[in-house]
PDB file of C-alpha atoms in Angstrom:
ATOM      1  CA  UNK T   1     103.289  69.371  93.465  1.00 74.00           C
ATOM      2  CA  UNK T   2     106.629  70.452  94.900  1.00 78.00           C
ATOM      3  CA  UNK T   3     108.890  67.725  96.257  1.00 86.00           C
ATOM      4  CA  UNK T   4     112.085  68.491  98.141  1.00 92.00           C
ATOM      5  CA  UNK T   5     114.909  66.009  98.638  1.00 95.00           C
ATOM      6  CA  UNK T   6     118.053  66.223 100.729  1.00 96.00           C
ATOM      7  CA  UNK T   7     120.916  63.842 100.181  1.00 93.00           C
ATOM      8  CA  UNK T   8     122.750  62.535 102.115  1.00 93.00           C
ATOM      9  CA  UNK T   9     120.514  61.938 105.111  1.00 94.00           C
ATOM     10  CA  UNK T  10     123.553  62.018 107.400  1.00 95.00           C
ATOM     11  CA  UNK T  11     127.050  63.414 107.181  1.00 94.00           C
ATOM     12  CA  UNK T  12     130.073  63.231 109.495  1.00 96.00           C
ATOM     13  CA  UNK T  13     133.113  65.462 109.071  1.00 95.00           C
ATOM     14  CA  UNK T  14     136.169  66.381 111.146  1.00 97.00           C
ATOM     15  CA  UNK T  15     136.274  69.823 112.692  1.00 97.00           C
ATOM     16  CA  UNK T  16     137.587  72.491 110.337  1.00 97.00           C
ATOM     17  CA  UNK T  17     136.376  70.859 107.156  1.00 97.00           C
ATOM     18  CA  UNK T  18     133.918  72.746 104.964  1.00 96.00           C
ATOM     19  CA  UNK T  19     130.375  71.373 104.855  1.00 96.00           C
ATOM     20  CA  UNK T  20     128.333  71.127 101.658  1.00 96.00           C
ATOM     21  CA  UNK T  21     124.654  70.285 102.072  1.00 97.00           C
ATOM     22  CA  UNK T  22     122.468  69.610  99.065  1.00 97.00           C
ATOM     23  CA  UNK T  23     118.793  70.244  98.458  1.00 96.00           C
ATOM     24  CA  UNK T  24     116.893  69.491  95.263  1.00 95.00           C
ATOM     25  CA  UNK T  25     113.349  70.411  94.313  1.00 91.00           C
ATOM     26  CA  UNK T  26     111.084  69.309  91.497  1.00 88.00           C
ATOM     27  CA  UNK T  27     109.229  72.513  90.639  1.00 81.00           C
ATOM     28  CA  UNK T  28     111.557  75.213  89.322  1.00 77.00           C
ATOM     29  CA  UNK T  29     108.876  77.869  89.858  1.00 78.00           C
ATOM     30  CA  UNK T  30     110.187  78.334  93.361  1.00 81.00           C
ATOM     31  CA  UNK T  31     109.366  81.561  95.152  1.00 81.00           C
ATOM     32  CA  UNK T  32     111.275  81.223  98.424  1.00 85.00           C
ATOM     33  CA  UNK T  33     113.819  78.692  99.598  1.00 91.00           C
ATOM     34  CA  UNK T  34     114.693  78.640 103.258  1.00 94.00           C
ATOM     35  CA  UNK T  35     117.380  76.765 105.179  1.00 97.00           C
ATOM     36  CA  UNK T  36     116.798  75.822 108.816  1.00 97.00           C
ATOM     37  CA  UNK T  37     118.781  74.247 111.596  1.00 97.00           C
ATOM     38  CA  UNK T  38     117.153  71.897 114.110  1.00 96.00           C
ATOM     39  CA  UNK T  39     118.891  70.758 117.277  1.00 94.00           C
ATOM     40  CA  UNK T  40     117.616  67.582 119.000  1.00 89.00           C
ATOM     41  CA  UNK T  41     114.371  68.241 120.851  1.00 85.00           C
ATOM     42  CA  UNK T  42     114.288  71.837 119.688  1.00 88.00           C
ATOM     43  CA  UNK T  43     112.442  73.964 117.176  1.00 90.00           C
ATOM     44  CA  UNK T  44     113.676  75.150 113.817  1.00 93.00           C
ATOM     45  CA  UNK T  45     116.019  78.119 113.576  1.00 94.00           C
ATOM     46  CA  UNK T  46     115.945  80.016 110.303  1.00 94.00           C
ATOM     47  CA  UNK T  47     119.439  80.292 108.825  1.00 96.00           C
ATOM     48  CA  UNK T  48     118.995  81.841 105.398  1.00 96.00           C
ATOM     49  CA  UNK T  49     116.150  82.795 103.093  1.00 93.00           C
ATOM     50  CA  UNK T  50     116.716  83.026  99.336  1.00 92.00           C
ATOM     51  CA  UNK T  51     114.003  84.683  97.302  1.00 86.00           C
ATOM     52  CA  UNK T  52     113.370  83.782  93.675  1.00 82.00           C
ATOM     53  CA  UNK T  53     115.150  86.871  92.352  1.00 86.00           C
ATOM     54  CA  UNK T  54     118.311  86.025  94.303  1.00 89.00           C
ATOM     55  CA  UNK T  55     121.044  83.505  93.581  1.00 92.00           C
ATOM     56  CA  UNK T  56     122.666  83.358  96.984  1.00 94.00           C
ATOM     57  CA  UNK T  57     122.617  84.614 100.533  1.00 95.00           C
ATOM     58  CA  UNK T  58     125.438  84.824 103.044  1.00 96.00           C
ATOM     59  CA  UNK T  59     125.527  85.060 106.802  1.00 95.00           C
ATOM     60  CA  UNK T  60     128.857  84.674 108.561  1.00 96.00           C
ATOM     61  CA  UNK T  61     130.284  81.233 107.761  1.00 97.00           C
ATOM     62  CA  UNK T  62     127.089  80.243 105.949  1.00 97.00           C
ATOM     63  CA  UNK T  63     126.414  80.673 102.253  1.00 97.00           C
ATOM     64  CA  UNK T  64     123.381  79.333 100.430  1.00 97.00           C
ATOM     65  CA  UNK T  65     122.959  79.286  96.662  1.00 96.00           C
ATOM     66  CA  UNK T  66     119.854  78.777  94.555  1.00 94.00           C
ATOM     67  CA  UNK T  67     119.835  77.468  90.983  1.00 92.00           C
ATOM     68  CA  UNK T  68     116.233  77.339  89.830  1.00 89.00           C
ATOM     69  CA  UNK T  69     117.012  75.924  86.402  1.00 89.00           C
ATOM     70  CA  UNK T  70     118.646  72.821  87.854  1.00 91.00           C
ATOM     71  CA  UNK T  71     116.289  72.648  90.829  1.00 91.00           C
ATOM     72  CA  UNK T  72     119.054  72.817  93.407  1.00 94.00           C
ATOM     73  CA  UNK T  73     120.120  74.731  96.448  1.00 95.00           C
ATOM     74  CA  UNK T  74     123.373  74.243  98.327  1.00 97.00           C
ATOM     75  CA  UNK T  75     124.258  75.304 101.842  1.00 97.00           C
ATOM     76  CA  UNK T  76     127.970  75.809 102.498  1.00 97.00           C
ATOM     77  CA  UNK T  77     129.301  76.016 106.040  1.00 97.00           C
ATOM     78  CA  UNK T  78     132.924  77.083 106.153  1.00 97.00           C
ATOM     79  CA  UNK T  79     135.404  75.811 108.724  1.00 97.00           C
ATOM     80  CA  UNK T  80     132.933  73.569 110.537  1.00 97.00           C
ATOM     81  CA  UNK T  81     132.848  73.471 114.331  1.00 97.00           C
ATOM     82  CA  UNK T  82     131.406  70.870 116.737  1.00 97.00           C
ATOM     83  CA  UNK T  83     128.656  73.390 117.512  1.00 96.00           C
ATOM     84  CA  UNK T  84     127.469  73.074 113.914  1.00 97.00           C
ATOM     85  CA  UNK T  85     126.297  69.527 114.658  1.00 97.00           C
ATOM     86  CA  UNK T  86     122.549  69.523 114.041  1.00 97.00           C
ATOM     87  CA  UNK T  87     119.971  68.575 111.427  1.00 97.00           C
ATOM     88  CA  UNK T  88     119.739  70.985 108.503  1.00 98.00           C
ATOM     89  CA  UNK T  89     116.476  71.281 106.631  1.00 97.00           C
ATOM     90  CA  UNK T  90     115.655  73.063 103.413  1.00 96.00           C
ATOM     91  CA  UNK T  91     112.139  74.066 102.473  1.00 94.00           C
ATOM     92  CA  UNK T  92     110.639  75.754  99.437  1.00 90.00           C
ATOM     93  CA  UNK T  93     107.429  77.436  98.427  1.00 84.00           C
ATOM     94  CA  UNK T  94     106.351  77.822  94.842  1.00 75.00           C
ATOM     95  CA  UNK T  95     103.956  80.744  94.885  1.00 66.00           C
ATOM     96  CA  UNK T  96     103.683  84.053  96.603  1.00 55.00           C
ATOM     97  CA  UNK T  97     100.370  83.744  98.278  1.00 54.00           C
ATOM     98  CA  UNK T  98      98.910  84.152 101.683  1.00 50.00           C
ATOM     99  CA  UNK T  99      99.727  80.947 103.451  1.00 58.00           C
ATOM    100  CA  UNK T 100     103.301  80.416 102.185  1.00 66.00           C
ATOM    101  CA  UNK T 101     103.036  76.640 102.106  1.00 79.00           C
ATOM    102  CA  UNK T 102     106.578  75.410 102.683  1.00 86.00           C
ATOM    103  CA  UNK T 103     107.487  71.936 101.507  1.00 89.00           C
ATOM    104  CA  UNK T 104     110.315  70.452 103.575  1.00 93.00           C
ATOM    105  CA  UNK T 105     113.074  68.050 102.676  1.00 94.00           C
ATOM    106  CA  UNK T 106     113.852  65.182 105.001  1.00 94.00           C
ATOM    107  CA  UNK T 107     116.923  66.932 106.404  1.00 95.00           C
ATOM    108  CA  UNK T 108     120.631  66.142 106.609  1.00 97.00           C
ATOM    109  CA  UNK T 109     121.918  65.181 110.046  1.00 96.00           C
ATOM    110  CA  UNK T 110     125.411  66.624 110.486  1.00 97.00           C
ATOM    111  CA  UNK T 111     128.021  65.541 113.011  1.00 97.00           C
ATOM    112  CA  UNK T 112     131.222  67.578 113.294  1.00 97.00           C
ATOM    113  CA  UNK T 113     133.844  65.600 115.191  1.00 96.00           C
ATOM    114  CA  UNK T 114     136.378  67.481 117.328  1.00 94.00           C
TER     115      UNK T 114
ATOM    116  CA  UNK F   1     111.018  87.950 124.606  1.00 66.00           C
ATOM    117  CA  UNK F   2     110.493  84.693 122.699  1.00 71.00           C
ATOM    118  CA  UNK F   3     109.270  85.416 119.176  1.00 92.00           C
ATOM    119  CA  UNK F   4     106.997  82.370 118.714  1.00 96.00           C
ATOM    120  CA  UNK F   5     105.992  80.607 121.903  1.00 96.00           C
ATOM    121  CA  UNK F   6     103.830  77.545 122.289  1.00 96.00           C
ATOM    122  CA  UNK F   7     102.461  75.727 125.327  1.00 96.00           C
ATOM    123  CA  UNK F   8     102.636  73.136 126.617  1.00 96.00           C
ATOM    124  CA  UNK F   9     106.037  71.861 125.551  1.00 95.00           C
ATOM    125  CA  UNK F  10     105.150  68.307 126.515  1.00 96.00           C
ATOM    126  CA  UNK F  11     101.758  66.651 126.619  1.00 96.00           C
ATOM    127  CA  UNK F  12     101.071  63.025 127.573  1.00 97.00           C
ATOM    128  CA  UNK F  13      97.482  61.838 127.411  1.00 97.00           C
ATOM    129  CA  UNK F  14      95.249  58.840 126.890  1.00 97.00           C
ATOM    130  CA  UNK F  15      93.527  57.838 123.666  1.00 97.00           C
ATOM    131  CA  UNK F  16      90.125  59.408 123.276  1.00 97.00           C
ATOM    132  CA  UNK F  17      90.932  62.552 125.258  1.00 97.00           C
ATOM    133  CA  UNK F  18      90.673  66.109 123.933  1.00 97.00           C
ATOM    134  CA  UNK F  19      93.645  68.448 124.227  1.00 97.00           C
ATOM    135  CA  UNK F  20      94.740  71.919 123.110  1.00 97.00           C
ATOM    136  CA  UNK F  21      98.055  73.514 122.223  1.00 97.00           C
ATOM    137  CA  UNK F  22      98.406  77.279 122.293  1.00 97.00           C
ATOM    138  CA  UNK F  23     100.655  79.500 120.209  1.00 97.00           C
ATOM    139  CA  UNK F  24     101.482  83.174 120.378  1.00 97.00           C
ATOM    140  CA  UNK F  25     103.819  85.313 118.275  1.00 97.00           C
ATOM    141  CA  UNK F  26     105.086  88.774 119.150  1.00 96.00           C
ATOM    142  CA  UNK F  27     106.659  89.510 115.771  1.00 94.00           C
ATOM    143  CA  UNK F  28     103.668  91.395 114.407  1.00 92.00           C
ATOM    144  CA  UNK F  29     103.312  88.842 111.597  1.00 91.00           C
ATOM    145  CA  UNK F  30     100.070  88.448 109.693  1.00 89.00           C
ATOM    146  CA  UNK F  31     100.262  84.695 109.059  1.00 91.00           C
ATOM    147  CA  UNK F  32     100.518  81.750 111.414  1.00 93.00           C
ATOM    148  CA  UNK F  33     100.881  78.009 110.816  1.00 94.00           C
ATOM    149  CA  UNK F  34     100.728  74.612 112.423  1.00 95.00           C
ATOM    150  CA  UNK F  35     103.184  71.984 111.211  1.00 95.00           C
ATOM    151  CA  UNK F  36     103.428  68.356 112.296  1.00 95.00           C
ATOM    152  CA  UNK F  37     106.739  66.498 112.596  1.00 94.00           C
ATOM    153  CA  UNK F  38     106.280  62.750 112.706  1.00 89.00           C
ATOM    154  CA  UNK F  39     108.555  60.081 114.167  1.00 83.00           C
ATOM    155  CA  UNK F  40     110.611  60.038 110.957  1.00 81.00           C
ATOM    156  CA  UNK F  41     111.211  63.767 111.384  1.00 81.00           C
ATOM    157  CA  UNK F  42     109.286  64.792 108.278  1.00 88.00           C
ATOM    158  CA  UNK F  43     107.626  68.192 108.629  1.00 92.00           C
ATOM    159  CA  UNK F  44     104.265  68.754 106.987  1.00 91.00           C
ATOM    160  CA  UNK F  45     101.978  71.734 107.045  1.00 91.00           C
ATOM    161  CA  UNK F  46      98.582  71.289 108.650  1.00 92.00           C
ATOM    162  CA  UNK F  47      96.993  74.733 108.704  1.00 90.00           C
ATOM    163  CA  UNK F  48      97.731  78.315 107.837  1.00 90.00           C
ATOM    164  CA  UNK F  49      95.873  81.432 108.955  1.00 90.00           C
ATOM    165  CA  UNK F  50      96.290  84.889 107.484  1.00 87.00           C
ATOM    166  CA  UNK F  51      94.835  87.719 109.555  1.00 84.00           C
ATOM    167  CA  UNK F  52      92.626  85.224 111.409  1.00 84.00           C
ATOM    168  CA  UNK F  53      91.329  83.704 108.188  1.00 85.00           C
ATOM    169  CA  UNK F  54      91.955  80.026 107.349  1.00 87.00           C
ATOM    170  CA  UNK F  55      94.075  79.850 104.196  1.00 84.00           C
ATOM    171  CA  UNK F  56      95.465  76.328 104.152  1.00 81.00           C
ATOM    172  CA  UNK F  57      93.858  73.145 105.462  1.00 81.00           C
ATOM    173  CA  UNK F  58      96.011  70.254 104.369  1.00 81.00           C
ATOM    174  CA  UNK F  59      93.609  67.325 104.465  1.00 75.00           C
ATOM    175  CA  UNK F  60      93.803  67.106 108.204  1.00 84.00           C
ATOM    176  CA  UNK F  61      91.107  65.049 110.007  1.00 89.00           C
ATOM    177  CA  UNK F  62      88.330  67.230 111.335  1.00 90.00           C
ATOM    178  CA  UNK F  63      89.262  66.100 114.838  1.00 95.00           C
ATOM    179  CA  UNK F  64      91.849  68.872 114.513  1.00 94.00           C
ATOM    180  CA  UNK F  65      90.370  72.339 114.836  1.00 93.00           C
ATOM    181  CA  UNK F  66      92.548  75.426 114.737  1.00 93.00           C
ATOM    182  CA  UNK F  67      91.302  78.675 116.188  1.00 93.00           C
ATOM    183  CA  UNK F  68      92.756  82.134 115.715  1.00 93.00           C
ATOM    184  CA  UNK F  69      91.248  84.656 118.135  1.00 92.00           C
ATOM    185  CA  UNK F  70      93.540  87.369 116.744  1.00 92.00           C
ATOM    186  CA  UNK F  71      96.448  87.471 114.362  1.00 89.00           C
ATOM    187  CA  UNK F  72      98.977  86.995 117.173  1.00 95.00           C
ATOM    188  CA  UNK F  73      97.459  83.729 118.380  1.00 96.00           C
ATOM    189  CA  UNK F  74      96.733  80.392 116.753  1.00 96.00           C
ATOM    190  CA  UNK F  75      95.567  77.521 118.925  1.00 96.00           C
ATOM    191  CA  UNK F  76      95.137  73.883 117.982  1.00 96.00           C
ATOM    192  CA  UNK F  77      92.453  71.748 119.539  1.00 96.00           C
ATOM    193  CA  UNK F  78      92.431  67.997 118.995  1.00 96.00           C
ATOM    194  CA  UNK F  79      89.400  65.839 119.774  1.00 96.00           C
ATOM    195  CA  UNK F  80      89.291  62.097 120.382  1.00 97.00           C
ATOM    196  CA  UNK F  81      93.053  61.652 120.313  1.00 96.00           C
ATOM    197  CA  UNK F  82      94.454  58.603 118.531  1.00 96.00           C
ATOM    198  CA  UNK F  83      97.825  56.851 118.824  1.00 95.00           C
ATOM    199  CA  UNK F  84      98.799  58.175 115.390  1.00 93.00           C
ATOM    200  CA  UNK F  85      98.462  61.741 116.610  1.00 95.00           C
ATOM    201  CA  UNK F  86     101.666  61.316 118.618  1.00 96.00           C
ATOM    202  CA  UNK F  87     104.140  63.763 117.088  1.00 95.00           C
ATOM    203  CA  UNK F  88     105.786  67.113 117.629  1.00 96.00           C
ATOM    204  CA  UNK F  89     103.556  70.014 116.627  1.00 97.00           C
ATOM    205  CA  UNK F  90     105.248  73.230 115.596  1.00 96.00           C
ATOM    206  CA  UNK F  91     103.721  76.651 115.388  1.00 96.00           C
ATOM    207  CA  UNK F  92     105.252  79.187 113.020  1.00 95.00           C
ATOM    208  CA  UNK F  93     104.626  82.691 111.754  1.00 94.00           C
ATOM    209  CA  UNK F  94     105.598  84.880 108.814  1.00 90.00           C
ATOM    210  CA  UNK F  95     104.826  88.227 107.284  1.00 87.00           C
ATOM    211  CA  UNK F  96     103.118  87.649 103.947  1.00 80.00           C
ATOM    212  CA  UNK F  97     102.011  91.119 102.960  1.00 70.00           C
ATOM    213  CA  UNK F  98     103.797  92.835 100.082  1.00 67.00           C
ATOM    214  CA  UNK F  99     106.275  94.280 102.556  1.00 66.00           C
ATOM    215  CA  UNK F 100     107.086  90.912 104.086  1.00 67.00           C
ATOM    216  CA  UNK F 101     109.843  88.496 103.117  1.00 73.00           C
ATOM    217  CA  UNK F 102     107.807  85.375 103.811  1.00 81.00           C
ATOM    218  CA  UNK F 103     110.518  84.031 106.112  1.00 88.00           C
ATOM    219  CA  UNK F 104     109.079  81.541 108.601  1.00 91.00           C
ATOM    220  CA  UNK F 105     109.915  81.623 112.292  1.00 93.00           C
ATOM    221  CA  UNK F 106     109.153  78.542 114.366  1.00 94.00           C
ATOM    222  CA  UNK F 107     108.305  77.883 117.969  1.00 95.00           C
ATOM    223  CA  UNK F 108     110.095  75.254 120.065  1.00 94.00           C
ATOM    224  CA  UNK F 109     107.476  72.598 119.418  1.00 95.00           C
ATOM    225  CA  UNK F 110     104.952  70.710 121.535  1.00 97.00           C
ATOM    226  CA  UNK F 111     105.609  66.992 121.881  1.00 96.00           C
ATOM    227  CA  UNK F 112     102.322  65.111 122.105  1.00 97.00           C
ATOM    228  CA  UNK F 113     102.354  61.486 123.262  1.00 96.00           C
ATOM    229  CA  UNK F 114      99.111  59.526 123.109  1.00 96.00           C
ATOM    230  CA  UNK F 115      99.053  56.325 125.176  1.00 95.00           C
TER     231      UNK F 115
END
């Protein structure tokens, strides 16, 4: 059974600093790993999807890496801005099958102070 | 032109009532889901439908009955509501065929409060 953990649960940084968010998973047979952003009272916005054959994905200031052997994924946000304040969730699925059962971590709540 | 839309956004009701939440996606995806986010913000899958066929049923009480009239819609009906059903329910969709990436797209959520 896949378990996903995100530490720390909360993080506060000054504007301009780079953010490093960690995600660990127990089953290395991961098929997809997806990073989401959730603003208070809102739904989840997909940020990056890393498939099992990939090691990283980049979109603008965001870069996510996947290391299946160590069971870790890291989301980097360069030059953080107050608008990056949100909860970031990672989620993984272990098999390619109809249904794509994502297992979510508990999230890291990020505050970027101006 | 919202990709995954769900209604209502807020629902307040009494214990014992029956209520429904509707979800529609216009992304042409073949798979839809219901997830529940509890008060501690943990997200857990409840159901998954692929081309109108139930694929995942995650030990959810049978008071919860999903219905997929077509692959663009997945509704959730809840009977005899209990206090513990209070949560935010999220609908999501993805393309799971061989040509799809499996990336999930979520709706804005429906906050259910049972009094």
